[in-house]
Amino acid sequence: MNNDLHVDLDKDFQELALALSKMSNPEEISQFLSEICSPAECKSIASRWQLMKLLEQGETQRAIANKLHLSLCKITRGAKYLKDEKSILRREVQKVTRKKKK
């Protein structure tokens, strides 16, 4: 891969993150994501979020793999972030799962 292209992609990814950070309406963010991603990409992102919630709720990796038809590799990657106390993903998943427990 061309190094210049890689640098541009990093910059573009940061611009995308900035654009998302400026949106405060969940419906607007959802529409933005569905416009920039294909239906398959949206489904993939949603299934990764779902697997994170299931991991946080104590489901086994094998049960999640069977339920969501995902590879153990993807699930193991998610589990790694849940173990990392500095992970933003962990923090956000815990916020959502705590709300559902109440």
PDB file of C-alpha atoms in Angstrom:
ATOM      1  CA  MET A   1       0.000   0.000   0.000  1.00  0.00           C
ATOM      2  CA  ASN A   2       1.220   3.446  -0.848  1.00  0.00           C
ATOM      3  CA  ASN A   3       2.479   5.195   2.314  1.00  0.00           C
ATOM      4  CA  ASP A   4       0.903   8.510   1.253  1.00  0.00           C
ATOM      5  CA  LEU A   5      -2.470   6.810   0.949  1.00  0.00           C
ATOM      6  CA  HIS A   6      -2.062   5.304   4.428  1.00  0.00           C
ATOM      7  CA  VAL A   7      -1.282   8.739   5.910  1.00  0.00           C
ATOM      8  CA  ASP A   8      -4.330  10.200   4.147  1.00  0.00           C
ATOM      9  CA  LEU A   9      -6.527   7.407   5.533  1.00  0.00           C
ATOM     10  CA  ASP A  10      -5.297   8.121   9.059  1.00  0.00           C
ATOM     11  CA  LYS A  11      -6.106  11.809   8.576  1.00  0.00           C
ATOM     12  CA  ASP A  12      -9.487  10.980   7.062  1.00  0.00           C
ATOM     13  CA  PHE A  13     -10.282   8.628   9.945  1.00  0.00           C
ATOM     14  CA  GLN A  14      -9.538  11.435  12.409  1.00  0.00           C
ATOM     15  CA  GLU A  15     -11.763  13.805  10.401  1.00  0.00           C
ATOM     16  CA  LEU A  16     -14.540  11.218  10.506  1.00  0.00           C
ATOM     17  CA  ALA A  17     -14.148  10.900  14.278  1.00  0.00           C
ATOM     18  CA  LEU A  18     -14.321  14.687  14.584  1.00  0.00           C
ATOM     19  CA  ALA A  19     -17.484  14.839  12.464  1.00  0.00           C
ATOM     20  CA  LEU A  20     -19.129  12.193  14.662  1.00  0.00           C
ATOM     21  CA  SER A  21     -18.041  13.959  17.840  1.00  0.00           C
ATOM     22  CA  LYS A  22     -19.853  17.118  16.762  1.00  0.00           C
ATOM     23  CA  MET A  23     -23.181  15.311  16.375  1.00  0.00           C
ATOM     24  CA  SER A  24     -25.319  15.077  19.493  1.00  0.00           C
ATOM     25  CA  ASN A  25     -28.504  13.580  18.075  1.00  0.00           C
ATOM     26  CA  PRO A  26     -28.509   9.737  18.001  1.00  0.00           C
ATOM     27  CA  GLU A  27     -30.877   9.693  15.015  1.00  0.00           C
ATOM     28  CA  GLU A  28     -28.520  11.961  13.074  1.00  0.00           C
ATOM     29  CA  ILE A  29     -25.534   9.747  13.946  1.00  0.00           C
ATOM     30  CA  SER A  30     -27.467   6.640  12.920  1.00  0.00           C
ATOM     31  CA  GLN A  31     -28.404   8.202   9.586  1.00  0.00           C
ATOM     32  CA  PHE A  32     -24.803   9.338   9.034  1.00  0.00           C
ATOM     33  CA  LEU A  33     -23.484   5.822   9.680  1.00  0.00           C
ATOM     34  CA  SER A  34     -26.096   4.227   7.423  1.00  0.00           C
ATOM     35  CA  GLU A  35     -25.191   6.677   4.650  1.00  0.00           C
ATOM     36  CA  ILE A  36     -21.423   6.184   4.880  1.00  0.00           C
ATOM     37  CA  CYS A  37     -21.504   2.408   5.464  1.00  0.00           C
ATOM     38  CA  SER A  38     -23.042  -0.327   3.379  1.00  0.00           C
ATOM     39  CA  PRO A  39     -25.859  -2.377   4.935  1.00  0.00           C
ATOM     40  CA  ALA A  40     -23.351  -5.211   5.474  1.00  0.00           C
ATOM     41  CA  GLU A  41     -20.924  -2.837   7.219  1.00  0.00           C
ATOM     42  CA  CYS A  42     -23.714  -1.498   9.458  1.00  0.00           C
ATOM     43  CA  LYS A  43     -24.704  -5.060  10.331  1.00  0.00           C
ATOM     44  CA  SER A  44     -21.073  -5.917  11.115  1.00  0.00           C
ATOM     45  CA  ILE A  45     -20.656  -2.912  13.406  1.00  0.00           C
ATOM     46  CA  ALA A  46     -23.940  -3.688  15.171  1.00  0.00           C
ATOM     47  CA  SER A  47     -22.977  -7.351  15.683  1.00  0.00           C
ATOM     48  CA  ARG A  48     -19.643  -6.307  17.190  1.00  0.00           C
ATOM     49  CA  TRP A  49     -21.484  -4.022  19.606  1.00  0.00           C
ATOM     50  CA  GLN A  50     -23.892  -6.849  20.407  1.00  0.00           C
ATOM     51  CA  LEU A  51     -21.021  -9.238  21.132  1.00  0.00           C
ATOM     52  CA  MET A  52     -19.451  -6.689  23.480  1.00  0.00           C
ATOM     53  CA  LYS A  53     -22.694  -6.405  25.449  1.00  0.00           C
ATOM     54  CA  LEU A  54     -23.033 -10.187  25.651  1.00  0.00           C
ATOM     55  CA  LEU A  55     -19.443 -10.525  26.872  1.00  0.00           C
ATOM     56  CA  GLU A  56     -20.040  -7.856  29.513  1.00  0.00           C
ATOM     57  CA  GLN A  57     -23.165  -9.726  30.632  1.00  0.00           C
ATOM     58  CA  GLY A  58     -21.088 -12.874  31.185  1.00  0.00           C
ATOM     59  CA  GLU A  59     -21.926 -14.945  28.085  1.00  0.00           C
ATOM     60  CA  THR A  60     -19.194 -17.370  27.098  1.00  0.00           C
ATOM     61  CA  GLN A  61     -17.249 -16.737  23.924  1.00  0.00           C
ATOM     62  CA  ARG A  62     -18.388 -20.043  22.447  1.00  0.00           C
ATOM     63  CA  ALA A  63     -22.055 -19.270  23.185  1.00  0.00           C
ATOM     64  CA  ILE A  64     -21.685 -15.859  21.527  1.00  0.00           C
ATOM     65  CA  ALA A  65     -20.003 -17.435  18.486  1.00  0.00           C
ATOM     66  CA  ASN A  66     -22.933 -19.821  18.102  1.00  0.00           C
ATOM     67  CA  LYS A  67     -25.594 -17.189  18.757  1.00  0.00           C
ATOM     68  CA  LEU A  68     -24.193 -14.456  16.481  1.00  0.00           C
ATOM     69  CA  HIS A  69     -22.348 -16.659  13.968  1.00  0.00           C
ATOM     70  CA  LEU A  70     -19.087 -14.816  14.581  1.00  0.00           C
ATOM     71  CA  SER A  71     -15.545 -16.114  14.644  1.00  0.00           C
ATOM     72  CA  LEU A  72     -13.901 -16.704  18.002  1.00  0.00           C
ATOM     73  CA  CYS A  73     -11.128 -14.381  16.790  1.00  0.00           C
ATOM     74  CA  LYS A  74     -13.523 -11.390  16.688  1.00  0.00           C
ATOM     75  CA  ILE A  75     -14.943 -12.302  20.070  1.00  0.00           C
ATOM     76  CA  THR A  76     -11.504 -12.741  21.634  1.00  0.00           C
ATOM     77  CA  ARG A  77     -10.538  -9.294  20.343  1.00  0.00           C
ATOM     78  CA  GLY A  78     -13.611  -7.824  22.029  1.00  0.00           C
ATOM     79  CA  ALA A  79     -12.845  -9.670  25.254  1.00  0.00           C
ATOM     80  CA  LYS A  80      -9.367  -8.165  25.244  1.00  0.00           C
ATOM     81  CA  TYR A  81     -10.855  -4.655  25.284  1.00  0.00           C
ATOM     82  CA  LEU A  82     -13.235  -5.532  28.110  1.00  0.00           C
ATOM     83  CA  LYS A  83     -10.238  -6.552  30.234  1.00  0.00           C
ATOM     84  CA  ASP A  84      -8.417  -3.276  29.529  1.00  0.00           C
ATOM     85  CA  GLU A  85      -9.371  -0.795  32.246  1.00  0.00           C
ATOM     86  CA  LYS A  86      -8.300   2.100  29.983  1.00  0.00           C
ATOM     87  CA  SER A  87     -10.530   0.991  27.085  1.00  0.00           C
ATOM     88  CA  ILE A  88     -13.133   3.499  25.932  1.00  0.00           C
ATOM     89  CA  LEU A  89     -15.084   0.635  24.389  1.00  0.00           C
ATOM     90  CA  ARG A  90     -15.229  -1.085  27.789  1.00  0.00           C
ATOM     91  CA  ARG A  91     -16.429   2.113  29.464  1.00  0.00           C
ATOM     92  CA  GLU A  92     -19.210   2.660  26.938  1.00  0.00           C
ATOM     93  CA  VAL A  93     -20.388  -0.964  26.955  1.00  0.00           C
ATOM     94  CA  GLN A  94     -20.525  -0.900  30.744  1.00  0.00           C
ATOM     95  CA  LYS A  95     -22.624   2.279  30.668  1.00  0.00           C
ATOM     96  CA  VAL A  96     -25.172   0.610  28.402  1.00  0.00           C
ATOM     97  CA  THR A  97     -25.288  -2.690  30.257  1.00  0.00           C
ATOM     98  CA  ARG A  98     -25.624  -0.946  33.640  1.00  0.00           C
ATOM     99  CA  LYS A  99     -28.616   1.049  32.380  1.00  0.00           C
ATOM    100  CA  LYS A 100     -30.331  -2.162  31.298  1.00  0.00           C
ATOM    101  CA  LYS A 101     -29.741  -3.784  34.726  1.00  0.00           C
ATOM    102  CA  LYS A 102     -31.517  -0.949  36.557  1.00  0.00           C
TER     103      LYS A 102
END
